[in-house]
mmCIF file of N, CA and C in Angstrom:
data_model
loop_
_atom_site.group_PDB
_atom_site.id
_atom_site.type_symbol
_atom_site.label_atom_id
_atom_site.label_comp_id
_atom_site.label_asym_id
_atom_site.label_seq_id
_atom_site.Cartn_x
_atom_site.Cartn_y
_atom_site.Cartn_z
ATOM 1 N N MET A 1 -3.667 20.374 -12.018
ATOM 2 C CA MET A 1 -4.198 20.393 -10.677
ATOM 3 C C MET A 1 -3.106 20.115 -9.647
ATOM 4 N N TRP A 2 -2.272 19.080 -9.898
ATOM 5 C CA TRP A 2 -1.228 18.744 -8.924
ATOM 6 C C TRP A 2 -0.253 19.900 -8.762
ATOM 7 N N LYS A 3 0.073 20.572 -9.871
ATOM 8 C CA LYS A 3 0.985 21.721 -9.827
ATOM 9 C C LYS A 3 0.378 22.835 -8.982
ATOM 10 N N LYS A 4 -0.923 23.057 -9.138
ATOM 11 C CA LYS A 4 -1.603 24.104 -8.381
ATOM 12 C C LYS A 4 -1.573 23.802 -6.879
ATOM 13 N N LEU A 5 -1.701 22.540 -6.521
ATOM 14 C CA LEU A 5 -1.689 22.175 -5.100
ATOM 15 C C LEU A 5 -0.328 22.403 -4.443
ATOM 16 N N GLU A 6 0.731 22.465 -5.255
ATOM 17 C CA GLU A 6 2.066 22.704 -4.692
ATOM 18 C C GLU A 6 2.141 24.034 -3.954
ATOM 19 N N THR A 7 1.362 25.014 -4.378
ATOM 20 C CA THR A 7 1.393 26.330 -3.743
ATOM 21 C C THR A 7 0.153 26.606 -2.896
ATOM 22 N N ALA A 8 -0.669 25.601 -2.701
ATOM 23 C CA ALA A 8 -1.902 25.774 -1.924
ATOM 24 C C ALA A 8 -1.583 25.936 -0.442
ATOM 25 N N SER A 9 -2.442 26.635 0.239
ATOM 26 C CA SER A 9 -2.321 26.826 1.686
ATOM 27 C C SER A 9 -3.070 25.728 2.414
ATOM 28 N N PRO A 10 -2.700 25.450 3.663
ATOM 29 C CA PRO A 10 -3.449 24.458 4.450
ATOM 30 C C PRO A 10 -4.934 24.798 4.476
ATOM 31 N N GLY A 11 -5.754 23.786 4.262
ATOM 32 C CA GLY A 11 -7.197 23.963 4.257
ATOM 33 C C GLY A 11 -7.793 24.099 2.868
ATOM 34 N N GLU A 12 -6.982 24.483 1.871
ATOM 35 C CA GLU A 12 -7.489 24.540 0.497
ATOM 36 C C GLU A 12 -7.711 23.113 0.020
ATOM 37 N N SER A 13 -8.693 22.925 -0.849
ATOM 38 C CA SER A 13 -8.998 21.564 -1.302
ATOM 39 C C SER A 13 -9.505 21.564 -2.734
ATOM 40 N N VAL A 14 -9.499 20.370 -3.304
ATOM 41 C CA VAL A 14 -10.111 20.116 -4.609
ATOM 42 C C VAL A 14 -10.998 18.892 -4.419
ATOM 43 N N PRO A 15 -12.021 18.737 -5.229
ATOM 44 C CA PRO A 15 -12.871 17.552 -5.115
ATOM 45 C C PRO A 15 -12.055 16.272 -5.358
ATOM 46 N N LEU A 16 -12.302 15.263 -4.551
ATOM 47 C CA LEU A 16 -11.594 13.998 -4.698
ATOM 48 C C LEU A 16 -11.796 13.426 -6.102
ATOM 49 N N ALA A 17 -13.007 13.524 -6.614
ATOM 50 C CA ALA A 17 -13.280 12.988 -7.960
ATOM 51 C C ALA A 17 -12.349 13.622 -8.994
ATOM 52 N N ARG A 18 -12.078 14.901 -8.850
ATOM 53 C CA ARG A 18 -11.179 15.584 -9.781
ATOM 54 C C ARG A 18 -9.754 15.048 -9.647
ATOM 55 N N ALA A 19 -9.316 14.846 -8.419
ATOM 56 C CA ALA A 19 -7.973 14.306 -8.186
ATOM 57 C C ALA A 19 -7.853 12.901 -8.773
ATOM 58 N N LEU A 20 -8.871 12.080 -8.565
ATOM 59 C CA LEU A 20 -8.837 10.710 -9.082
ATOM 60 C C LEU A 20 -8.784 10.688 -10.602
ATOM 61 N N GLU A 21 -9.460 11.639 -11.243
ATOM 62 C CA GLU A 21 -9.439 11.735 -12.707
ATOM 63 C C GLU A 21 -8.060 12.125 -13.236
ATOM 64 N N GLN A 22 -7.260 12.752 -12.386
ATOM 65 C CA GLN A 22 -5.974 13.278 -12.849
ATOM 66 C C GLN A 22 -4.777 12.500 -12.302
ATOM 67 N N ILE A 23 -5.020 11.284 -11.861
ATOM 68 C CA ILE A 23 -3.902 10.440 -11.436
ATOM 69 C C ILE A 23 -3.059 10.104 -12.662
ATOM 70 N N PRO A 24 -1.764 10.304 -12.595
ATOM 71 C CA PRO A 24 -0.901 9.954 -13.726
ATOM 72 C C PRO A 24 -0.506 8.470 -13.678
ATOM 73 N N TRP A 25 -1.448 7.607 -14.026
ATOM 74 C CA TRP A 25 -1.212 6.162 -14.020
ATOM 75 C C TRP A 25 0.001 5.831 -14.891
ATOM 76 N N ASN A 26 0.729 4.786 -14.547
ATOM 77 C CA ASN A 26 1.852 4.378 -15.392
ATOM 78 C C ASN A 26 1.318 3.680 -16.650
ATOM 79 N N ALA A 27 2.211 3.197 -17.497
ATOM 80 C CA ALA A 27 1.816 2.580 -18.773
ATOM 81 C C ALA A 27 0.931 1.355 -18.586
ATOM 82 N N ASP A 28 1.012 0.714 -17.417
ATOM 83 C CA ASP A 28 0.187 -0.457 -17.120
ATOM 84 C C ASP A 28 -1.102 -0.092 -16.384
ATOM 85 N N GLY A 29 -1.362 1.206 -16.225
ATOM 86 C CA GLY A 29 -2.568 1.644 -15.535
ATOM 87 C C GLY A 29 -2.474 1.477 -14.025
ATOM 88 N N LEU A 30 -1.261 1.589 -13.492
ATOM 89 C CA LEU A 30 -1.031 1.364 -12.058
ATOM 90 C C LEU A 30 -0.390 2.580 -11.399
ATOM 91 N N ILE A 31 -0.534 2.629 -10.084
ATOM 92 C CA ILE A 31 0.116 3.643 -9.257
ATOM 93 C C ILE A 31 0.752 2.908 -8.072
ATOM 94 N N PRO A 32 2.008 3.269 -7.708
ATOM 95 C CA PRO A 32 2.630 2.618 -6.554
ATOM 96 C C PRO A 32 1.997 3.096 -5.242
ATOM 97 N N VAL A 33 1.944 2.173 -4.293
ATOM 98 C CA VAL A 33 1.299 2.442 -3.005
ATOM 99 C C VAL A 33 2.219 1.964 -1.882
ATOM 100 N N ILE A 34 2.488 2.853 -0.946
ATOM 101 C CA ILE A 34 3.243 2.500 0.251
ATOM 102 C C ILE A 34 2.242 2.331 1.381
ATOM 103 N N ALA A 35 2.320 1.205 2.085
ATOM 104 C CA ALA A 35 1.455 0.964 3.243
ATOM 105 C C ALA A 35 2.286 1.142 4.511
ATOM 106 N N GLN A 36 1.753 1.940 5.412
ATOM 107 C CA GLN A 36 2.429 2.265 6.660
ATOM 108 C C GLN A 36 1.455 2.062 7.819
ATOM 109 N N GLN A 37 1.922 1.455 8.900
ATOM 110 C CA GLN A 37 1.087 1.268 10.087
ATOM 111 C C GLN A 37 0.735 2.642 10.657
ATOM 112 N N TYR A 38 -0.550 2.912 10.817
ATOM 113 C CA TYR A 38 -1.023 4.253 11.160
ATOM 114 C C TYR A 38 -0.527 4.757 12.514
ATOM 115 N N ASP A 39 -0.374 3.885 13.495
ATOM 116 C CA ASP A 39 -0.059 4.362 14.844
ATOM 117 C C ASP A 39 1.422 4.308 15.207
ATOM 118 N N THR A 40 2.208 3.516 14.491
ATOM 119 C CA THR A 40 3.632 3.401 14.812
ATOM 120 C C THR A 40 4.532 4.023 13.748
ATOM 121 N N GLY A 41 3.991 4.236 12.546
ATOM 122 C CA GLY A 41 4.798 4.771 11.461
ATOM 123 C C GLY A 41 5.623 3.715 10.737
ATOM 124 N N GLU A 42 5.520 2.452 11.154
ATOM 125 C CA GLU A 42 6.283 1.377 10.535
ATOM 126 C C GLU A 42 5.878 1.218 9.068
ATOM 127 N N VAL A 43 6.862 1.257 8.157
ATOM 128 C CA VAL A 43 6.594 1.037 6.743
ATOM 129 C C VAL A 43 6.459 -0.465 6.535
ATOM 130 N N LEU A 44 5.310 -0.885 6.027
ATOM 131 C CA LEU A 44 4.994 -2.301 5.912
ATOM 132 C C LEU A 44 5.327 -2.884 4.545
ATOM 133 N N MET A 45 4.960 -2.188 3.488
ATOM 134 C CA MET A 45 5.102 -2.787 2.161
ATOM 135 C C MET A 45 4.903 -1.747 1.072
ATOM 136 N N LEU A 46 5.282 -2.126 -0.134
ATOM 137 C CA LEU A 46 4.990 -1.382 -1.344
ATOM 138 C C LEU A 46 4.185 -2.305 -2.243
ATOM 139 N N ALA A 47 3.124 -1.784 -2.814
ATOM 140 C CA ALA A 47 2.305 -2.574 -3.723
ATOM 141 C C ALA A 47 1.797 -1.635 -4.823
ATOM 142 N N TRP A 48 0.856 -2.109 -5.608
ATOM 143 C CA TRP A 48 0.326 -1.343 -6.736
ATOM 144 C C TRP A 48 -1.197 -1.362 -6.703
ATOM 145 N N MET A 49 -1.793 -0.290 -7.206
ATOM 146 C CA MET A 49 -3.244 -0.224 -7.374
ATOM 147 C C MET A 49 -3.554 0.188 -8.798
ATOM 148 N N ASN A 50 -4.666 -0.339 -9.297
ATOM 149 C CA ASN A 50 -5.256 0.187 -10.524
ATOM 150 C C ASN A 50 -6.524 0.942 -10.095
ATOM 151 N N ALA A 51 -7.245 1.495 -11.041
ATOM 152 C CA ALA A 51 -8.427 2.295 -10.705
ATOM 153 C C ALA A 51 -9.478 1.490 -9.924
ATOM 154 N N PRO A 52 -9.814 0.253 -10.333
ATOM 155 C CA PRO A 52 -10.800 -0.508 -9.562
ATOM 156 C C PRO A 52 -10.339 -0.805 -8.119
ATOM 157 N N ALA A 53 -9.054 -1.093 -7.932
ATOM 158 C CA ALA A 53 -8.549 -1.365 -6.580
ATOM 159 C C ALA A 53 -8.632 -0.114 -5.716
ATOM 160 N N LEU A 54 -8.297 1.019 -6.294
ATOM 161 C CA LEU A 54 -8.364 2.279 -5.557
ATOM 162 C C LEU A 54 -9.808 2.597 -5.168
ATOM 163 N N LYS A 55 -10.717 2.430 -6.120
ATOM 164 C CA LYS A 55 -12.132 2.696 -5.843
ATOM 165 C C LYS A 55 -12.657 1.772 -4.738
ATOM 166 N N GLU A 56 -12.349 0.487 -4.836
ATOM 167 C CA GLU A 56 -12.812 -0.466 -3.824
ATOM 168 C C GLU A 56 -12.265 -0.111 -2.442
ATOM 169 N N THR A 57 -11.006 0.267 -2.389
ATOM 170 C CA THR A 57 -10.388 0.642 -1.116
ATOM 171 C C THR A 57 -11.107 1.837 -0.509
ATOM 172 N N LEU A 58 -11.393 2.835 -1.333
ATOM 173 C CA LEU A 58 -12.083 4.027 -0.828
ATOM 174 C C LEU A 58 -13.509 3.710 -0.379
ATOM 175 N N VAL A 59 -14.200 2.857 -1.103
ATOM 176 C CA VAL A 59 -15.592 2.533 -0.789
ATOM 177 C C VAL A 59 -15.706 1.632 0.440
ATOM 178 N N LYS A 60 -14.868 0.591 0.502
ATOM 179 C CA LYS A 60 -15.002 -0.415 1.556
ATOM 180 C C LYS A 60 -14.146 -0.161 2.788
ATOM 181 N N GLY A 61 -13.052 0.614 2.630
ATOM 182 C CA GLY A 61 -12.182 0.870 3.767
ATOM 183 C C GLY A 61 -11.237 -0.278 4.089
ATOM 184 N N ARG A 62 -11.313 -1.325 3.331
ATOM 185 C CA ARG A 62 -10.376 -2.444 3.439
ATOM 186 C C ARG A 62 -9.504 -2.406 2.195
ATOM 187 N N VAL A 63 -8.184 -2.486 2.385
ATOM 188 C CA VAL A 63 -7.265 -2.229 1.285
ATOM 189 C C VAL A 63 -7.283 -3.352 0.252
ATOM 190 N N CYS A 64 -7.370 -2.919 -0.989
ATOM 191 C CA CYS A 64 -7.347 -3.802 -2.156
ATOM 192 C C CYS A 64 -6.240 -3.297 -3.079
ATOM 193 N N TYR A 65 -5.419 -4.205 -3.562
ATOM 194 C CA TYR A 65 -4.331 -3.868 -4.468
ATOM 195 C C TYR A 65 -4.556 -4.568 -5.811
ATOM 196 N N TRP A 66 -3.652 -4.302 -6.749
ATOM 197 C CA TRP A 66 -3.592 -5.030 -8.004
ATOM 198 C C TRP A 66 -2.368 -5.928 -7.930
ATOM 199 N N SER A 67 -2.562 -7.222 -8.080
ATOM 200 C CA SER A 67 -1.454 -8.172 -8.080
ATOM 201 C C SER A 67 -0.898 -8.264 -9.491
ATOM 202 N N ARG A 68 0.313 -7.777 -9.675
ATOM 203 C CA ARG A 68 0.942 -7.847 -10.993
ATOM 204 C C ARG A 68 1.272 -9.293 -11.354
ATOM 205 N N SER A 69 1.657 -10.097 -10.372
ATOM 206 C CA SER A 69 2.032 -11.484 -10.671
ATOM 207 C C SER A 69 0.824 -12.343 -11.023
ATOM 208 N N ARG A 70 -0.328 -12.075 -10.400
ATOM 209 C CA ARG A 70 -1.532 -12.861 -10.675
ATOM 210 C C ARG A 70 -2.449 -12.210 -11.712
ATOM 211 N N GLY A 71 -2.223 -10.916 -11.970
ATOM 212 C CA GLY A 71 -3.056 -10.210 -12.933
ATOM 213 C C GLY A 71 -4.498 -10.071 -12.485
ATOM 214 N N GLN A 72 -4.688 -9.804 -11.190
ATOM 215 C CA GLN A 72 -6.055 -9.657 -10.660
ATOM 216 C C GLN A 72 -6.041 -8.807 -9.392
ATOM 217 N N LEU A 73 -7.243 -8.382 -8.986
ATOM 218 C CA LEU A 73 -7.363 -7.647 -7.735
ATOM 219 C C LEU A 73 -6.914 -8.539 -6.589
ATOM 220 N N TRP A 74 -6.259 -7.915 -5.618
ATOM 221 C CA TRP A 74 -5.720 -8.637 -4.464
ATOM 222 C C TRP A 74 -6.204 -7.917 -3.215
ATOM 223 N N ARG A 75 -7.159 -8.506 -2.569
ATOM 224 C CA ARG A 75 -7.694 -7.951 -1.330
ATOM 225 C C ARG A 75 -6.793 -8.437 -0.203
ATOM 226 N N LYS A 76 -6.011 -7.511 0.324
ATOM 227 C CA LYS A 76 -4.998 -7.866 1.324
ATOM 228 C C LYS A 76 -5.640 -8.686 2.433
ATOM 229 N N GLY A 77 -5.095 -9.876 2.645
ATOM 230 C CA GLY A 77 -5.573 -10.752 3.711
ATOM 231 C C GLY A 77 -6.604 -11.771 3.276
ATOM 232 N N GLU A 78 -7.017 -11.780 2.007
ATOM 233 C CA GLU A 78 -8.063 -12.717 1.598
ATOM 234 C C GLU A 78 -7.609 -14.160 1.736
ATOM 235 N N ALA A 79 -6.315 -14.428 1.596
ATOM 236 C CA ALA A 79 -5.814 -15.801 1.763
ATOM 237 C C ALA A 79 -5.274 -16.033 3.169
ATOM 238 N N SER A 80 -4.656 -15.004 3.752
ATOM 239 C CA SER A 80 -3.969 -15.179 5.037
ATOM 240 C C SER A 80 -4.774 -14.712 6.248
ATOM 241 N N GLY A 81 -5.788 -13.883 6.022
ATOM 242 C CA GLY A 81 -6.533 -13.299 7.134
ATOM 243 C C GLY A 81 -5.850 -12.081 7.729
ATOM 244 N N GLN A 82 -4.706 -11.688 7.183
ATOM 245 C CA GLN A 82 -3.922 -10.560 7.701
ATOM 246 C C GLN A 82 -4.297 -9.288 6.942
ATOM 247 N N ILE A 83 -5.449 -8.720 7.260
ATOM 248 C CA ILE A 83 -6.032 -7.624 6.480
ATOM 249 C C ILE A 83 -5.429 -6.263 6.823
ATOM 250 N N GLN A 84 -5.677 -5.322 5.931
ATOM 251 C CA GLN A 84 -5.325 -3.927 6.172
ATOM 252 C C GLN A 84 -6.596 -3.095 6.110
ATOM 253 N N GLU A 85 -6.887 -2.422 7.208
ATOM 254 C CA GLU A 85 -8.003 -1.482 7.250
ATOM 255 C C GLU A 85 -7.445 -0.087 6.989
ATOM 256 N N LEU A 86 -8.039 0.631 6.051
ATOM 257 C CA LEU A 86 -7.579 1.967 5.704
ATOM 258 C C LEU A 86 -7.932 2.957 6.802
ATOM 259 N N ARG A 87 -6.952 3.717 7.257
ATOM 260 C CA ARG A 87 -7.166 4.786 8.217
ATOM 261 C C ARG A 87 -7.046 6.155 7.561
ATOM 262 N N GLU A 88 -6.118 6.255 6.583
ATOM 263 C CA GLU A 88 -5.895 7.537 5.917
ATOM 264 C C GLU A 88 -5.205 7.262 4.588
ATOM 265 N N MET A 89 -5.540 8.071 3.586
ATOM 266 C CA MET A 89 -4.902 7.970 2.278
ATOM 267 C C MET A 89 -4.346 9.335 1.920
ATOM 268 N N ARG A 90 -3.124 9.336 1.394
ATOM 269 C CA ARG A 90 -2.483 10.569 0.958
ATOM 270 C C ARG A 90 -1.850 10.361 -0.418
ATOM 271 N N PHE A 91 -1.874 11.417 -1.221
ATOM 272 C CA PHE A 91 -1.146 11.450 -2.480
ATOM 273 C C PHE A 91 0.153 12.213 -2.259
ATOM 274 N N ASP A 92 1.201 11.867 -2.998
ATOM 275 C CA ASP A 92 2.419 12.665 -2.930
ATOM 276 C C ASP A 92 2.217 13.951 -3.736
ATOM 277 N N CYS A 93 3.252 14.779 -3.806
ATOM 278 C CA CYS A 93 3.147 16.122 -4.375
ATOM 279 C C CYS A 93 2.715 16.154 -5.833
ATOM 280 N N ASP A 94 3.086 15.153 -6.621
ATOM 281 C CA ASP A 94 2.663 15.183 -8.020
ATOM 282 C C ASP A 94 1.636 14.107 -8.363
ATOM 283 N N GLY A 95 1.047 13.508 -7.346
ATOM 284 C CA GLY A 95 -0.084 12.613 -7.543
ATOM 285 C C GLY A 95 0.254 11.259 -8.105
ATOM 286 N N ASP A 96 1.550 10.879 -8.124
ATOM 287 C CA ASP A 96 1.896 9.612 -8.754
ATOM 288 C C ASP A 96 2.300 8.510 -7.776
ATOM 289 N N THR A 97 2.087 8.745 -6.493
ATOM 290 C CA THR A 97 2.329 7.724 -5.475
ATOM 291 C C THR A 97 1.323 7.926 -4.349
ATOM 292 N N LEU A 98 0.818 6.810 -3.819
ATOM 293 C CA LEU A 98 -0.102 6.869 -2.684
ATOM 294 C C LEU A 98 0.595 6.395 -1.427
ATOM 295 N N LEU A 99 0.234 7.017 -0.312
ATOM 296 C CA LEU A 99 0.635 6.558 1.008
ATOM 297 C C LEU A 99 -0.643 6.184 1.741
ATOM 298 N N LEU A 100 -0.728 4.922 2.158
ATOM 299 C CA LEU A 100 -1.876 4.471 2.940
ATOM 300 C C LEU A 100 -1.435 4.281 4.373
ATOM 301 N N LEU A 101 -2.126 4.931 5.279
ATOM 302 C CA LEU A 101 -1.952 4.654 6.689
ATOM 303 C C LEU A 101 -3.012 3.613 7.019
ATOM 304 N N VAL A 102 -2.549 2.452 7.470
ATOM 305 C CA VAL A 102 -3.427 1.302 7.648
ATOM 306 C C VAL A 102 -3.317 0.749 9.054
ATOM 307 N N ASP A 103 -4.308 -0.039 9.420
ATOM 308 C CA ASP A 103 -4.219 -0.860 10.616
ATOM 309 C C ASP A 103 -4.048 -2.286 10.118
ATOM 310 N N GLN A 104 -2.819 -2.774 10.206
ATOM 311 C CA GLN A 104 -2.451 -4.092 9.698
ATOM 312 C C GLN A 104 -2.684 -5.144 10.769
ATOM 313 N N THR A 105 -3.419 -6.184 10.413
ATOM 314 C CA THR A 105 -3.591 -7.339 11.294
ATOM 315 C C THR A 105 -2.410 -8.279 11.062
ATOM 316 N N GLY A 106 -1.568 -8.490 12.080
ATOM 317 C CA GLY A 106 -0.466 -9.437 11.977
ATOM 318 C C GLY A 106 0.547 -9.073 10.918
ATOM 319 N N PRO A 107 1.169 -10.103 10.294
ATOM 320 C CA PRO A 107 2.189 -9.856 9.284
ATOM 321 C C PRO A 107 1.607 -9.254 8.010
ATOM 322 N N ALA A 108 2.374 -8.335 7.405
ATOM 323 C CA ALA A 108 1.984 -7.778 6.110
ATOM 324 C C ALA A 108 2.699 -8.494 4.974
ATOM 325 N N CYS A 109 3.830 -9.104 5.271
ATOM 326 C CA CYS A 109 4.662 -9.721 4.242
ATOM 327 C C CYS A 109 4.289 -11.187 4.026
ATOM 328 N N HIS A 110 4.379 -11.637 2.782
ATOM 329 C CA HIS A 110 4.059 -13.027 2.456
ATOM 330 C C HIS A 110 5.043 -14.007 3.103
ATOM 331 N N THR A 111 6.163 -13.503 3.621
ATOM 332 C CA THR A 111 7.138 -14.360 4.302
ATOM 333 C C THR A 111 6.748 -14.631 5.747
ATOM 334 N N GLY A 112 5.672 -13.970 6.213
ATOM 335 C CA GLY A 112 5.237 -14.118 7.597
ATOM 336 C C GLY A 112 5.846 -13.089 8.538
ATOM 337 N N ARG A 113 6.621 -12.168 7.984
ATOM 338 C CA ARG A 113 7.188 -11.081 8.784
ATOM 339 C C ARG A 113 6.206 -9.926 8.839
ATOM 340 N N ARG A 114 6.395 -9.068 9.826
ATOM 341 C CA ARG A 114 5.511 -7.917 9.994
ATOM 342 C C ARG A 114 5.474 -7.046 8.741
ATOM 343 N N GLY A 115 6.636 -6.741 8.179
ATOM 344 C CA GLY A 115 6.722 -5.922 6.985
ATOM 345 C C GLY A 115 7.682 -6.535 5.982
ATOM 346 N N CYS A 116 7.690 -5.976 4.782
ATOM 347 C CA CYS A 116 8.515 -6.519 3.702
ATOM 348 C C CYS A 116 9.954 -6.014 3.723
ATOM 349 N N PHE A 117 10.229 -4.971 4.480
ATOM 350 C CA PHE A 117 11.559 -4.361 4.466
ATOM 351 C C PHE A 117 12.409 -4.888 5.613
ATOM 352 N N TYR A 118 12.750 -6.159 5.534
ATOM 353 C CA TYR A 118 13.526 -6.819 6.590
ATOM 354 C C TYR A 118 14.967 -7.113 6.183
ATOM 355 N N ASN A 119 15.353 -6.714 4.979
ATOM 356 C CA ASN A 119 16.722 -6.913 4.495
ATOM 357 C C ASN A 119 17.488 -5.604 4.663
ATOM 358 N N LEU A 120 18.351 -5.565 5.663
ATOM 359 C CA LEU A 120 19.075 -4.358 6.052
ATOM 360 C C LEU A 120 20.481 -4.361 5.466
ATOM 361 N N VAL A 121 20.829 -3.283 4.774
ATOM 362 C CA VAL A 121 22.189 -3.140 4.256
ATOM 363 C C VAL A 121 23.080 -2.672 5.404
ATOM 364 N N GLN A 122 24.113 -3.462 5.693
ATOM 365 C CA GLN A 122 25.079 -3.143 6.740
ATOM 366 C C GLN A 122 26.480 -3.277 6.159
ATOM 367 N N GLY A 123 27.024 -2.153 5.702
ATOM 368 C CA GLY A 123 28.346 -2.193 5.078
ATOM 369 C C GLY A 123 28.321 -3.045 3.833
ATOM 370 N N ASP A 124 29.087 -4.151 3.841
ATOM 371 C CA ASP A 124 29.150 -5.028 2.673
ATOM 372 C C ASP A 124 28.266 -6.264 2.813
ATOM 373 N N LYS A 125 27.280 -6.204 3.739
ATOM 374 C CA LYS A 125 26.382 -7.339 3.968
ATOM 375 C C LYS A 125 24.930 -6.897 3.858
ATOM 376 N N LEU A 126 24.090 -7.863 3.529
ATOM 377 C CA LEU A 126 22.642 -7.688 3.584
ATOM 378 C C LEU A 126 22.170 -8.614 4.689
ATOM 379 N N THR A 127 21.622 -8.028 5.752
ATOM 380 C CA THR A 127 21.282 -8.786 6.952
ATOM 381 C C THR A 127 19.775 -8.795 7.184
ATOM 382 N N VAL A 128 19.211 -9.967 7.408
ATOM 383 C CA VAL A 128 17.804 -10.089 7.791
ATOM 384 C C VAL A 128 17.695 -9.612 9.231
ATOM 385 N N ASP A 129 16.837 -8.606 9.474
ATOM 386 C CA ASP A 129 16.748 -8.050 10.825
ATOM 387 C C ASP A 129 15.358 -8.187 11.464
ATOM 388 N N LYS A 130 14.462 -8.945 10.832
ATOM 389 C CA LYS A 130 13.128 -9.171 11.396
ATOM 390 C C LYS A 130 12.817 -10.659 11.359
ATOM 391 N N ALA A 131 12.227 -11.142 12.431
ATOM 392 C CA ALA A 131 11.871 -12.557 12.539
ATOM 393 C C ALA A 131 10.530 -12.840 11.863
ATOM 394 N N VAL A 132 10.357 -14.073 11.451
ATOM 395 C CA VAL A 132 9.068 -14.541 10.944
ATOM 396 C C VAL A 132 8.117 -14.626 12.127
ATOM 397 N N LEU A 133 6.941 -14.002 12.000
ATOM 398 C CA LEU A 133 5.935 -14.034 13.064
ATOM 399 C C LEU A 133 5.024 -15.248 12.940
ATOM 400 N N ILE A 134 4.661 -15.560 11.697
ATOM 401 C CA ILE A 134 3.800 -16.708 11.418
ATOM 402 C C ILE A 134 4.370 -17.422 10.193
ATOM 403 N N ASP A 135 4.559 -18.713 10.316
ATOM 404 C CA ASP A 135 5.073 -19.514 9.206
ATOM 405 C C ASP A 135 4.152 -19.332 8.003
ATOM 406 N N PRO A 136 4.705 -18.993 6.824
ATOM 407 C CA PRO A 136 3.871 -18.803 5.631
ATOM 408 C C PRO A 136 3.007 -20.028 5.295
ATOM 409 N N LYS A 137 3.464 -21.217 5.625
ATOM 410 C CA LYS A 137 2.656 -22.427 5.368
ATOM 411 C C LYS A 137 1.373 -22.397 6.183
ATOM 412 N N ILE A 138 1.456 -21.834 7.379
ATOM 413 C CA ILE A 138 0.266 -21.690 8.230
ATOM 414 C C ILE A 138 -0.603 -20.544 7.699
ATOM 415 N N LEU A 139 0.038 -19.433 7.344
ATOM 416 C CA LEU A 139 -0.700 -18.276 6.827
ATOM 417 C C LEU A 139 -1.535 -18.610 5.602
ATOM 418 N N TYR A 140 -0.942 -19.376 4.695
ATOM 419 C CA TYR A 140 -1.579 -19.645 3.412
ATOM 420 C C TYR A 140 -2.093 -21.069 3.253
ATOM 421 N N GLY A 141 -2.041 -21.844 4.332
ATOM 422 C CA GLY A 141 -2.607 -23.184 4.303
ATOM 423 C C GLY A 141 -1.955 -24.096 3.304
ATOM 424 N N GLU A 142 -0.650 -24.017 3.179
ATOM 425 C CA GLU A 142 0.059 -24.870 2.204
ATOM 426 C C GLU A 142 0.438 -26.182 2.822
#
């Protein structure tokens, strides 16, 4: 199916259920997900989804991921209040990566920064180029 879509014209479609059945999950049953702010294009984070997280996200419109470190579903913002509302979901050309266009409330990163990509390579240095918006101790009540 994914190969067929490579030559499809704009407006051609396949049933979503069929696409979901043909996701090439990795060995752990996961697919990588890039979250991007829908109105600014800012790349916020990379995370992972399993089938239940993907289904919940589609049904509820609030983004749910799979936490590899905790081994459980992770509803973005359940601890911090910094939720992601789904605006649009896209698959890449071979169906093995998702792009979510989201409306992110506040910081997306557990460090309290807007996004996770704040370490900028500059020649022979790695420079932090984004400020903490909310202290993680406040975000997570530590």
